[in-house]
Amino acid sequence: MTTKWVYDFGGGASDGDASMKNLLGGKGANLAEMARLGLPVPPGFTITTEVCTVFYDLRKKYPAGLDAQVEAALAMLETKTGKTFGDTNNPLLVSVRSGSRASMPGMMDTVLNLGLNDETAEGLAVLSGDRRFAYDSYRRFIQMYSSVVLDVPDDVFEHILDDYKESNDLRFDTELGAESWREVIEQYKKAIDKRRGRPFPQEPKDQLWGAIGAVFSSWMNDRAATYRRLNDIPQSWGTAVNVQAMVFGNMGESSATGVAFTRDPGTGEKRFYGEYLLNAQGEDVVAGSRTPAPISRARQAELKSDDTSLEEAMPAIYKELTEVAERLETHYRDMQDIEFTVEQGVLYMLQTRSGKRTAQAALKLAVEMCREGLISREEAILRLDPAQLDQLLHPAISEDAVRDIFVKGLPASPGAAVGQIVFDSAEAVLLAQAGKAVILVRMETSPEDINGMHAAKAIVTARGGMTSHAAVVARGMGRPCVCGAGALQIDSERGVVRVGSRTLRRGDVITVDGAKGQVLVGAVKMVEPMMTGEFGELMTWADGVRRLRVRANAETPLDAATARRFGADGIGLCRTEHMFFDAARIPVVREMILADSEKGRRRALDKLAPMQRSDFTEIFRIMAGLPVTIRLLDPPLHEFLPHTAADIAEVARQSGVAIELLAARARELHESNPMLGHRGCRLGITYPEIYEMQARAVFEAALDVARETGKAPVVEVMIPLVATRRELQLMRERVVAMAERVFQERKAQIDYLVGAMIELPRAALRAGDIAEEADFFSFGTNDLTQTALGISRDDAARFLKVYEERAIYERDPFVTIDRIGVGELVRIGCARGLAVRPNLKLGVCGEHGGDPASIYFFEEVGLDYVSCSPYRVPVARLAAAHAVLKKAR
Ligand code: PEP
Ligand code: MG
């Protein structure tokens, strides 16, 4: 059997249909489908995507049999249109367009008006009764064909046209009549002959094969390749080529062309929405050379436009178009983006596809279409992209805002904010108290900046990646943040920040777009987040479907409350060191770290204990009855070591220890590689009294809340940075002993679990041993990524961009889990842990817990829960539902 390479459509029948997107491309499949529905589609044929694949396999040669099939399709097209290719009296003209499986707008090439030559142009002139139109079409064709197929750049033609206008004293193209165009065409042809060494092809079939080859070749052009890479479209998909009878929207005042959406793509409202141009070709709308008019009377009134709407200019066509639009939407069960042309009072449909939409529109469309009975709940859930949800949860920059970009960095925490520049946290706090909106601009942030970060509307740093301190804390707080903006030169002493030759000063107003990673000059227009009833409704549907529980990473009462408001099922990571970031506590924490004896440490710990207990009490109250994972102290020490003489003096004042002694101790504690240094459970092993104080505070607080509310929290005590079973065993013994002590003292008890963070490769590999001592595992994929890849979390920004560009890592591995590397360690950890302890609870609390693509992976692996920053909880809830639904498909 010979392969079918070519599929006919139009004239009431089609070989293909909408289900054949892979073979016919989106455009071809939908044209076939529309023709099947009996809609007015100009007939044509589609050369399949398989031909594209063979074309490249055979080094740009076509498969055997293709030419015969194209010949047959062309003959069929002639019959359907009653026109003949190359016929002088009644010429068939076609468009040749690309069309891949996924829409790749504007990335590949198109040729219109193909079939015109010196003779058929004259035929078209007679047939249309408009010589100017015919010769204008011919010159457009020559120009487009030469640029796409013959590699003659556009400016060659532009120069000719400009010279012609100048020497004939003409200003606008519209002033050129048929004879003028003929003269211009002669010059065009000469220029092509000179450049190419052969004349412009006059034979329509030669033109056709030239255009087909050019469209297939454009699949590999740089633009298309980049677009594919950015949008995860495999090269192997290939493009189809659609050859379709031309219809002309520029055949006089009863002709028009336009695009429309079946509902408003900006808001999702149910109203027909679009633009059109009278007497124009589709390309004129796209090129923006003329401003299109609104399609409906209502929209025209809304815009206070002077233009005549299509509804008024062509009422019958408008009615027919709205009926077609409604049919298409019902048929495809989604909002459609359609292209149409009116040729001398007759409507033709040129394209339909699912329309791109804002997050707000996606939400409204999904919920309303489900209510209308057009789609099921499952489909409604799938219609909202979890990654888009961020846009709904934070204020965002208005789409029509003008952006004057000062610097670009990493989009570390979404949302947008306007404020004046400050370089110092203390100043940020003071100004915020005075009611000023401030933006904290720093080289990098450290725990001491916590108050400044909180006071600021947004944070910008020159250093640091997606999991740097600034990024993690900003996301946790829901502050927009741009990190790693390496071009920033900050001189906080002088109060200036430079990027190249541009300078901004303390107090200057900037806007931070955390979603795009941009810092903009001045105050830019914003739109507030939308938390309508539809949002709640869709999230409830998602909750009904998901299997993964979604917890939050939270350590302050505010974060915990936000997490509950966003529907968290508990807390999956309470970083206790973050509780020490408070300005009043840092000196006490420093006292503890700098103490050179157990006695000195215990003195500081006694001061910290009541604070810790009251922190836990508040959090347990907010999370009453839900699981709360408390991680014992884990900071890389440098985060807490004093940096300045003033810091040391403050500790000396509070602790009564001599300044010199403290300074010497600080030098002693300095580490060259703190991330791999004295942190995590290594602190608990060397100074067990720290973990004991924390465990006591946890159990006392839990008992208090249980007594007070009648609802005990489900306490999970977590030991960080475990590498060996013995480490966990020692720490577990301490925690259990402390629990027993507190229970005896209080004559009451609660259930609790003790578990390990799996965030070192060794821990994943030895998960079987570790599970002997663990009630649960929580994968700390931030450190696991850092240690498995050997890439420092804080220094990655400098080179990871290049790594992504060169496709070494497809995505930032600190944002989306490296499935086959770090992911493999997670799989191994789960399997080995479960083999020893089948009821082992499994979760993840690295930043990946809030990333949709990573959540699909965690569903696959079968974790029990993910934990992420509070503002990402809704994203994770929706992504967890998608994970289940996609797996089922
Ligand atoms: C991790 O390493 O993934 C984690 C959650 O811990 P932290 O980010 O606090 O090191
Ligand atoms: Mg960690």
Short mmCIF file of C-alpha atoms and ligand atoms in Angstrom, two decimals, residues 631 634 679 757 759 783 793, ligand 2:
data_model
loop_
_atom_site.label_atom_id
_atom_site.label_comp_id
_atom_site.label_asym_id
_atom_site.label_seq_id
_atom_site.Cartn_x
_atom_site.Cartn_y
_atom_site.Cartn_z
CA ARG A 631 12.59 20.90 61.56
CA ASP A 634 19.75 23.66 60.35
CA ARG A 679 25.04 22.67 59.88
CA MET A 757 15.16 15.05 55.73
CA GLU A 759 18.71 15.87 51.19
CA ASP A 783 20.08 20.57 49.10
CA ARG A 793 22.51 27.07 45.44
MG MG B 2 18.10 21.72 53.17
#
